[in-house]
Coordinates of C-alpha atoms and ligand atoms in Angstrom, one line a residue:
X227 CA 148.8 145.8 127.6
X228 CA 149.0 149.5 127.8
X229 CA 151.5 149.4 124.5
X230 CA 149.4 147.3 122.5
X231 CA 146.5 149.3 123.4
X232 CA 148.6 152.5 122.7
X233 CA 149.3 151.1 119.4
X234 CA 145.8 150.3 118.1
X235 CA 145.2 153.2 119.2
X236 CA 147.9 154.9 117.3
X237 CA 146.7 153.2 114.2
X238 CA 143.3 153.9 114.4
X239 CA 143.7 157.6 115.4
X240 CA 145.9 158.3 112.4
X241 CA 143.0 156.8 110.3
X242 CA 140.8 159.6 111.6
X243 CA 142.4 162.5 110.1
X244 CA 141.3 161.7 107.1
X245 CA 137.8 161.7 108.5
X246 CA 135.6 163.7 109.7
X247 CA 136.5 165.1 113.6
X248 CA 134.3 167.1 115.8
X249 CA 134.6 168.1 119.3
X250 CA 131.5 169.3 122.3
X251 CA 131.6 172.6 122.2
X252 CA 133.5 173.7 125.4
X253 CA 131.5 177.1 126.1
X254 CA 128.3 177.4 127.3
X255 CA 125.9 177.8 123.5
X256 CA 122.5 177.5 124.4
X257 CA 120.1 178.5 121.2
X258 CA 117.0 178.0 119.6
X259 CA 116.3 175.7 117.2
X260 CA 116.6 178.6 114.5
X261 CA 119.6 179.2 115.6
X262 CA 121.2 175.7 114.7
X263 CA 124.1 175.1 112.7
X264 CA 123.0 174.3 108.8
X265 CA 123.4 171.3 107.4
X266 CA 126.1 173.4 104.9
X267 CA 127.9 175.3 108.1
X268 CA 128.3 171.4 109.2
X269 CA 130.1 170.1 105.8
X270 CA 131.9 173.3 105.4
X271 CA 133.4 172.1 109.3
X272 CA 133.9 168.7 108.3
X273 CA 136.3 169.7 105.5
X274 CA 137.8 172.4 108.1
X275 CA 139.1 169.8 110.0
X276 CA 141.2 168.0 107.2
X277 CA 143.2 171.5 107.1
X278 CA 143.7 172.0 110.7
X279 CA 147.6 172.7 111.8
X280 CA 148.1 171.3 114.8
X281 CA 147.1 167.7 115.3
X282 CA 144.2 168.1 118.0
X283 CA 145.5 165.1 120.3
X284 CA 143.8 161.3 120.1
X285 CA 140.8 162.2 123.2
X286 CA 139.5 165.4 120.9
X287 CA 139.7 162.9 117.4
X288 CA 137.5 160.6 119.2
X289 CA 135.1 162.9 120.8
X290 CA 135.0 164.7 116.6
X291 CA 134.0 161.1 115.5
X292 CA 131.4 160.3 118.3
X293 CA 129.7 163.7 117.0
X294 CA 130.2 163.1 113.6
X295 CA 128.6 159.9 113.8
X296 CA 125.7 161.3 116.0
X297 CA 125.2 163.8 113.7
X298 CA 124.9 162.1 111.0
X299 CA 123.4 158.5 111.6
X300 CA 121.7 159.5 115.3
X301 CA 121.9 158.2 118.5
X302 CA 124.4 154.5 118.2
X303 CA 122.2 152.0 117.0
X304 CA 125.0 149.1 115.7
X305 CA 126.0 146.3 118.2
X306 CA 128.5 147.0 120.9
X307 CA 132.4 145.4 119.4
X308 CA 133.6 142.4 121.6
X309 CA 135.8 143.1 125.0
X310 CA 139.0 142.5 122.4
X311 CA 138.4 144.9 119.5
X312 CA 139.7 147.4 121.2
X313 CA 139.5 150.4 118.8
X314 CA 136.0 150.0 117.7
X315 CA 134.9 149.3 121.4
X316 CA 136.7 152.7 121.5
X317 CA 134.1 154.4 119.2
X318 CA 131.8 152.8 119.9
X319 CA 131.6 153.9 123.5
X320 CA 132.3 157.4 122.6
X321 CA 129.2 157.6 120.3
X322 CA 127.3 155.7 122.5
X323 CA 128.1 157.8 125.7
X324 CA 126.2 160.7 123.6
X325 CA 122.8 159.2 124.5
X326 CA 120.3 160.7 122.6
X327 CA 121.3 164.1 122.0
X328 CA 119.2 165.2 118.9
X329 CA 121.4 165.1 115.4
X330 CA 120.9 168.7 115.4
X331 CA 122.5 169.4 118.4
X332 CA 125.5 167.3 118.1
X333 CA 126.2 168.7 114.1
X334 CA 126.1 172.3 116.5
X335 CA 128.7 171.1 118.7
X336 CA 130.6 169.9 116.0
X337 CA 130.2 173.2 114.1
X338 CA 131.6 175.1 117.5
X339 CA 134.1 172.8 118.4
X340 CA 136.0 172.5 114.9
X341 CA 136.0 176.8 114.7
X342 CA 137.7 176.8 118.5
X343 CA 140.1 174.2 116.8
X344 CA 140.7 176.5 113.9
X345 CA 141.0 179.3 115.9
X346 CA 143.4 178.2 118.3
X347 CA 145.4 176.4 115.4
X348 CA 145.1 180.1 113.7
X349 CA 146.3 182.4 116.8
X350 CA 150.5 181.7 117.3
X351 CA 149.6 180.4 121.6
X352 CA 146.6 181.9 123.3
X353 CA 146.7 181.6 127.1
X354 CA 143.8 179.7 127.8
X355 CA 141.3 181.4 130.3
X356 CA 140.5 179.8 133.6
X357 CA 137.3 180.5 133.3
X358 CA 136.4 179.5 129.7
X359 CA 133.0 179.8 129.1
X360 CA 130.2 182.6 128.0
X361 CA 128.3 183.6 131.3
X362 CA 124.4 183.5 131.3
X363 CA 122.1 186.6 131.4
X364 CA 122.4 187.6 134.8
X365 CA 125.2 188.2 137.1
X366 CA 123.1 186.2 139.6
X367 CA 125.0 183.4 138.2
X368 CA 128.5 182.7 137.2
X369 CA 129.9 180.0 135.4
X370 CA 133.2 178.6 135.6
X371 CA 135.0 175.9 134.2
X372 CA 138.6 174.9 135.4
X373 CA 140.5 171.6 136.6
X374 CA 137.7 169.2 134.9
X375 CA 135.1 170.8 137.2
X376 CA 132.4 173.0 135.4
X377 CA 131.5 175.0 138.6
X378 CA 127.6 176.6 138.7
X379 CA 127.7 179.8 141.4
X380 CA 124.5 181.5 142.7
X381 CA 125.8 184.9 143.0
X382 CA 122.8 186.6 144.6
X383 CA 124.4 187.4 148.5
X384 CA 122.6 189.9 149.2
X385 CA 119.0 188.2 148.9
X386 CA 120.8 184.8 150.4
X387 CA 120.9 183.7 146.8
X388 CA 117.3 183.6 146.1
X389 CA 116.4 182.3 142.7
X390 CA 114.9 184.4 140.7
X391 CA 112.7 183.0 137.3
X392 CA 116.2 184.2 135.0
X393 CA 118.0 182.1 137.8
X394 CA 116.0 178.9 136.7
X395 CA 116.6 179.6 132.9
X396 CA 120.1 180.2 133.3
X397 CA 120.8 177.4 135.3
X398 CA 119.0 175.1 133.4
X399 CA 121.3 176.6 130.3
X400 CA 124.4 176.1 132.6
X401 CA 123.2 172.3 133.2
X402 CA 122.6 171.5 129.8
X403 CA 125.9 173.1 128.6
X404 CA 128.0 171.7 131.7
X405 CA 126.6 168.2 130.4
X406 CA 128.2 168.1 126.8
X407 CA 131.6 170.0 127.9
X408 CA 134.8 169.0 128.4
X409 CA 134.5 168.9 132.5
X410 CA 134.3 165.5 134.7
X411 CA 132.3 167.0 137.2
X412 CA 130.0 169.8 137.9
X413 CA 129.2 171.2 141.4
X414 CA 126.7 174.0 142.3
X415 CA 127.4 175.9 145.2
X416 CA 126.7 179.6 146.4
X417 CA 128.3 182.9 147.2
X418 CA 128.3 184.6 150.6
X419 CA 127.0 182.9 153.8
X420 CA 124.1 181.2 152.1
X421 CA 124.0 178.3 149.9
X422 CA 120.7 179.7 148.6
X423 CA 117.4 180.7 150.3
X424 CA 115.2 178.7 147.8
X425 CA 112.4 180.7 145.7
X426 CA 112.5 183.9 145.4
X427 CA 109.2 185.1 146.4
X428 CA 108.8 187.8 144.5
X429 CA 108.7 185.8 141.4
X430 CA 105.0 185.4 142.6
X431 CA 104.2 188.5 142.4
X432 CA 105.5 189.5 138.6
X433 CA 102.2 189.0 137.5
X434 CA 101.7 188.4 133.7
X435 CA 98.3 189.7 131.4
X436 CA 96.7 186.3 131.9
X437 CA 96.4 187.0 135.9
X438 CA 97.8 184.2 138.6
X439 CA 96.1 181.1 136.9
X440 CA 98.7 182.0 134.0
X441 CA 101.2 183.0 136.8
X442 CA 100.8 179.3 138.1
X443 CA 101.3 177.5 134.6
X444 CA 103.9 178.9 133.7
X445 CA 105.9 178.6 137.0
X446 CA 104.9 174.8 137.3
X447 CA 106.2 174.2 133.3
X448 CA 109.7 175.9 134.1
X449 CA 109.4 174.2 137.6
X450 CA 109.0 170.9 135.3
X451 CA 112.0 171.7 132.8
X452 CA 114.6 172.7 136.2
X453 CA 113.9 169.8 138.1
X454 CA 114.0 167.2 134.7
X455 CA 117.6 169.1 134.1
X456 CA 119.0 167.5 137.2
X457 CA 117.5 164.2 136.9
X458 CA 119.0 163.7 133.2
X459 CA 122.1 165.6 133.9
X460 CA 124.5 162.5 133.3
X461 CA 127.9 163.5 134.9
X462 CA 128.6 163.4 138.5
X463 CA 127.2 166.0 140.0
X464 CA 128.0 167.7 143.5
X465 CA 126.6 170.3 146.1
X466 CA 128.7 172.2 148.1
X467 CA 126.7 173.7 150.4
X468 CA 128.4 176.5 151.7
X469 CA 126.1 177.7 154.5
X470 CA 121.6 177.1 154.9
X471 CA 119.6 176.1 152.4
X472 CA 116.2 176.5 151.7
X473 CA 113.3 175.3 149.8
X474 CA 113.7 173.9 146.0
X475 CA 117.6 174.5 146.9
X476 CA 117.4 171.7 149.7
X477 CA 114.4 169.1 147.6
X478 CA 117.0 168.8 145.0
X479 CA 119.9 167.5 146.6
X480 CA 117.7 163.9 146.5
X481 CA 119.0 164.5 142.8
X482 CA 123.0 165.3 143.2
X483 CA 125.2 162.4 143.4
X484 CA 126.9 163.8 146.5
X485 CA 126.3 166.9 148.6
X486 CA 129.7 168.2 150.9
X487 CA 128.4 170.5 153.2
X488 CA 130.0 173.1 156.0
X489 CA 128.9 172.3 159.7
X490 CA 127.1 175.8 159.1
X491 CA 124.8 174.6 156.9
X492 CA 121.0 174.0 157.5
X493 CA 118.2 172.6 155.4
X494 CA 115.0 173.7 155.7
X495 CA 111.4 172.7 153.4
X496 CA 109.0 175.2 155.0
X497 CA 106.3 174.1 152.6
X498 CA 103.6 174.0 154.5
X499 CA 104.5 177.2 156.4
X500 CA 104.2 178.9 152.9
X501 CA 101.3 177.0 151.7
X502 CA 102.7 175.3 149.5
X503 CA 103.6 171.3 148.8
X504 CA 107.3 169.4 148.4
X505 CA 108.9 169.9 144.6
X506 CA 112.2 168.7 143.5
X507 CA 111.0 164.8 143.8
X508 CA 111.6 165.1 147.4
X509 CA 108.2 163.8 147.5
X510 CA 109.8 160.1 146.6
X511 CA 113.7 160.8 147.4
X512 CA 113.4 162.0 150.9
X513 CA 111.2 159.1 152.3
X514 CA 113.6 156.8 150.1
X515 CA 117.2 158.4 151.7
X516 CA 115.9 158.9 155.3
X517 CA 112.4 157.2 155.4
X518 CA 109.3 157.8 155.8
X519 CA 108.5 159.2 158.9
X520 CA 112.1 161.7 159.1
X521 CA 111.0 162.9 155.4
X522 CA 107.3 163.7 157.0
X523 CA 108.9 165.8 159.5
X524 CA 110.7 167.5 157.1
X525 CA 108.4 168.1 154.1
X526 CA 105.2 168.2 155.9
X527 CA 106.1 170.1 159.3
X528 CA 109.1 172.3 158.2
X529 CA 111.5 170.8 160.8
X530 CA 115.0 172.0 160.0
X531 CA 118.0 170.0 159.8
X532 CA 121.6 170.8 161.7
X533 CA 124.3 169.7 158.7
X534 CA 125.3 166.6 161.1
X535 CA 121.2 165.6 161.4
X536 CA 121.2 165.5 157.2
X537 CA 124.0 163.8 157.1
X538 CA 122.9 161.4 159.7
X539 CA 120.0 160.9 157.6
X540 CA 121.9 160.8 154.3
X541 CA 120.7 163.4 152.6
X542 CA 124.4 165.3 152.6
X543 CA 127.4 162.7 151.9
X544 CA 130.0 164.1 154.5
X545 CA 130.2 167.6 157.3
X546 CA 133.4 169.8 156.9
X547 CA 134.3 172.5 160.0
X548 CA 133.1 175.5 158.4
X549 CA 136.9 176.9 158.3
X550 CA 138.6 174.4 156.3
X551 CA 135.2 173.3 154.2
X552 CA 136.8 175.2 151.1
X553 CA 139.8 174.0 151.0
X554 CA 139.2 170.3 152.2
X555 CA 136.3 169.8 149.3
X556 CA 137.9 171.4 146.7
X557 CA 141.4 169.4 147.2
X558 CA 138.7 166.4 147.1
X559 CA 136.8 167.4 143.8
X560 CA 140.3 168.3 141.7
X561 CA 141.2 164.5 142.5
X562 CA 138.1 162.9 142.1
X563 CA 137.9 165.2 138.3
X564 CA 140.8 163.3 136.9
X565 CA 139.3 160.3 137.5
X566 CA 138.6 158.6 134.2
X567 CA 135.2 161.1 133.1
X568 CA 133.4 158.0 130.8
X569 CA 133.9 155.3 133.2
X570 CA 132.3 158.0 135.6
X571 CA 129.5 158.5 133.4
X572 CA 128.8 155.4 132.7
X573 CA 128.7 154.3 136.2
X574 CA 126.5 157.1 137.3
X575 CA 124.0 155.8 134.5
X576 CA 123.7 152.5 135.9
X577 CA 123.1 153.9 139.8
X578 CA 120.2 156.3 138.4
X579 CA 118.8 155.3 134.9
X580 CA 116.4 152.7 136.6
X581 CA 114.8 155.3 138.6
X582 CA 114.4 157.9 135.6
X583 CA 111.2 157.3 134.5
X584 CA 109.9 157.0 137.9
X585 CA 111.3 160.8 138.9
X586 CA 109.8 162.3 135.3
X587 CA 106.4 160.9 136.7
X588 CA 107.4 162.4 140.2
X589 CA 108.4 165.7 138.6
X590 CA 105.0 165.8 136.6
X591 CA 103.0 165.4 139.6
X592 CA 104.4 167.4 141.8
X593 CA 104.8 170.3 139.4
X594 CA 101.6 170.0 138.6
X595 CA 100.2 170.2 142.8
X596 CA 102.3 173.1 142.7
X597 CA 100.3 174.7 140.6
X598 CA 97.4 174.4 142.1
X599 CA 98.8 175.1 145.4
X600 CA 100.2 178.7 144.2
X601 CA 96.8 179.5 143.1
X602 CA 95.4 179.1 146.8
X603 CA 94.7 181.2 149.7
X604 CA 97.1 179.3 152.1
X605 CA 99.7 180.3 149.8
X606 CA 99.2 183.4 148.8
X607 CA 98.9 185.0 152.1
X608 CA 102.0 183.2 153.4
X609 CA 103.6 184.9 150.5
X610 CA 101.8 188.4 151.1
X611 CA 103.2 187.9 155.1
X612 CA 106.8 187.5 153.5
X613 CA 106.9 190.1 151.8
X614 CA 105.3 192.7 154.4
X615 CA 108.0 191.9 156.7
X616 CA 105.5 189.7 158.7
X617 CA 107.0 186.9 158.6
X618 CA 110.4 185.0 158.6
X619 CA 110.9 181.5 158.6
Ligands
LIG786 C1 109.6 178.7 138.9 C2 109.2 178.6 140.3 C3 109.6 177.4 141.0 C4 109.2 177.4 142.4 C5 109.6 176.2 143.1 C6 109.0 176.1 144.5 C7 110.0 176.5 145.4 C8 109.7 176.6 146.7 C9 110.7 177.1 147.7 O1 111.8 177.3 147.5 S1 110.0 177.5 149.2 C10 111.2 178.4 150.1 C11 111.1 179.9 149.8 N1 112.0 180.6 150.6 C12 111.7 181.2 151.8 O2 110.5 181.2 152.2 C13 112.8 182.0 152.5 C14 112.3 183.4 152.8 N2 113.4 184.1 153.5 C15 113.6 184.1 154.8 O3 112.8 183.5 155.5 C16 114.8 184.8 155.3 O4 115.1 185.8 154.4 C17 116.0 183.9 155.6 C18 115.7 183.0 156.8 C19 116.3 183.1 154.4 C20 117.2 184.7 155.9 O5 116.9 185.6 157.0 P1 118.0 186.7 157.4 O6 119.3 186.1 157.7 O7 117.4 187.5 158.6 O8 118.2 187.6 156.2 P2 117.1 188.6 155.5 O9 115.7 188.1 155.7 O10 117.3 190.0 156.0 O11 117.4 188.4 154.0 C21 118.3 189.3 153.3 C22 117.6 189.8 152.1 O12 117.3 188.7 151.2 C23 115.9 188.6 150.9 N3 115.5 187.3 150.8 C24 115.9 186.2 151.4 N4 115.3 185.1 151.0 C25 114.4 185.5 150.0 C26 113.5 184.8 149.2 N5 113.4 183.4 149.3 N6 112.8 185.5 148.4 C27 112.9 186.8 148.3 N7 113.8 187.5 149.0 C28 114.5 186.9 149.9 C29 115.2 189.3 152.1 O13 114.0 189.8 151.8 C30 116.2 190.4 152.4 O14 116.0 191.4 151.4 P3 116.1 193.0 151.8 O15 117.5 193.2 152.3 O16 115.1 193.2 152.9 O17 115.8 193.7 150.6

């Protein structure tokens, strides 16, 4: 089977190189829509791949034609090939497994991928970095890519890893490049003894020309466009939680597909405490993974969790002893990345796609409490407390 399949393959792979390849960009190239590849930069890479040097290897050639063809023609619209045509079943679930990433970004990835072909065909044998990827804007975050694991580090120790409003942008870029990359899996974890304290909350007090109503919109609408990140993000996607969490950084994990955590770890939603309401759709995941009444004393009355009590509740997958937790989960996570990444995919879209819509209406709503909420009294002197050393959860 495997030779006949090799040889279709063989066949149909040769036909490619007379067409037009592209690969995802494997570096992190957020832009604006100005910033787009032309429509002239995109033919000019099409015929740069018919002069490439080194033959790029059969998974590259087929991830070139599922952008070409997105591209071009859109999102795959033409009926799926029967179980036995093999090569166009092929194709077809390459192009398909784009989704509906606009043409415009998929001619961009084409347009990056084909110069990184030409440029490592070009240079005699580059060593390739371990870490091969632009970082974002801040050092607060650092972005790695190695082993088939695209690895998402809040690098804010000293402030417990805090998220700051660059923090949400950058990770939001992270997510969105992490999801068209070459990796299998992407993890976010945090440096120091904290996983990440939640908020920062001094974001609230950055206040822009249109006062804290303004303040309050425009924190719910990047609220909004964080959270919808993680519920479209369509690879597996894993916390290691390597010490307490707080806040949005806890809500979230309703959204990972597994969450590893050290027996150090703690998860706390001190909403109410703060004034404020649940975010992240904790509002419907927590009452779904632990129900109702466990996610009530969580959400509404702050109780915090011991690593074994969220894992008893299923909120975290699986405890580690604190000194091995490294070295256990990451021996885990290389072998799970070479598992076959579109099978993984595909899989994860069947497990969550049904509840999509449902969470964007979640999201909506709760982002749009929020804002509300950081416009009251309650919440604004819990905030004030914070920051006049008054108070400490
Ligand atoms: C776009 C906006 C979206 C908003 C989404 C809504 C999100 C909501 C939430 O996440 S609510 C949760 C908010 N987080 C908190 O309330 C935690 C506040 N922090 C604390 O209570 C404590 O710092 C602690 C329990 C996390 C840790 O205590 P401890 O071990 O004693 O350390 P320190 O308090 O000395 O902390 C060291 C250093 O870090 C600063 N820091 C910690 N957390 C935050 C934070 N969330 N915001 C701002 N700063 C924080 C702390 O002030 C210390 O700074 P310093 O050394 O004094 O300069």
């Amino acid at each position: 089977m495997a030779g006949l399949a090799g040889r279709f393959a063989r066949r149909w792979f040769s036909g490619l190189l007379g067409s037009p390849l592209q690969v995802p960009a494997l570096g992190l190239h957020v832009r604006g829509p100005a910033m787009l590849a032309s429509q002239k930069d995109f033919n000019n890479a099409v015929s740069q791949v018919k002069l490439l040097k080194e033959d790029p290897g059969n998974e590259v050639k087929l991830k070139l034609y599922a952008l070409y063809k997105q591209a071009t023609e859109g999102p795959c619209n033409v009926p799926k090939p029967g179980m036995l045509d093999f090569i166009n079943k092929t194709k077809w679930d390459a192009w398909n497994a784009l989704g509906s990433l606009s043409k415009e970004a998929a001619r961009q990835n084409y347009v990056d991928l084909v110069s990184r072909l030409s440029a490592s065909s070009e240079s005699p044998s580059p060593e390739a970095p371990a870490a091969d990827r632009k970082q974002p804007e801040s050092d607060s975050l650092v972005v790695t890519s190695e082993d088939g694991i695209t690895t998402i580090r809040l690098n804010r120790p000293a402030k417990k890893n805090a998220l700051t409003t660059q923090m949400y942008h950058d990770i939001i870029a992270a997510l969105q490049a992490a999801s068209k990359d070459e990796s299998a899996i992407t993890v976010l974890t945090g440096s120091g003894d904290y996983y990440c304290s939640g908020n920062d909350l001094t974001n609230f007090t950055h206040l822009p020309a249109g006062g804290l109503e303004e303040m309050a919109r425009s924190a719910a609408a990047l609220l909004r466009d964080f959270v919808n990140c993680f519920i479209d993000f369509p690879k597996p996607l894993v916390a290691v939680v390597n010490g307490p969490a707080v806040g949005i950084s806890v809500t979230i994990l309703g959204l990972f597909d597994v969450v590893y955590a050290t027996d150090r770890a703690s998860f706390h939603t001190p909403f109410s405490h703060l004034g404020q309401s649940p975010e992240g759709c904790s509002s419907y995941t927590f009452p779904k993974i632990m129900g109702s009444s466990k996610a009530a004393e969580m959400l509404l009355f702050g109780k915090k969790l011991t690593a074994q009590e969220a894992c008893a509740q299923g909120l975290v997958t699986e405890v580690f002893p604190d000194g091995t937790f490294q070295k256990e989960v990451w021996a885990r996570l290389k072998a799970y990345s070479k598992l076959p990444p579109n099978a993984m995919r595909i899989s994860k879209q069947i497990i969550r796609n049904r509840e999509k819509e449902k969470l964007h209406a979640v999201n909506a709503e709760e982002s749009s409490v929020l804002r509300e909420r950081w416009q009251s009294d309650e919440c604004m002197n819990a905030i004030a407390s914070f920051l006049s050393r008054k108070a400490k959860l």
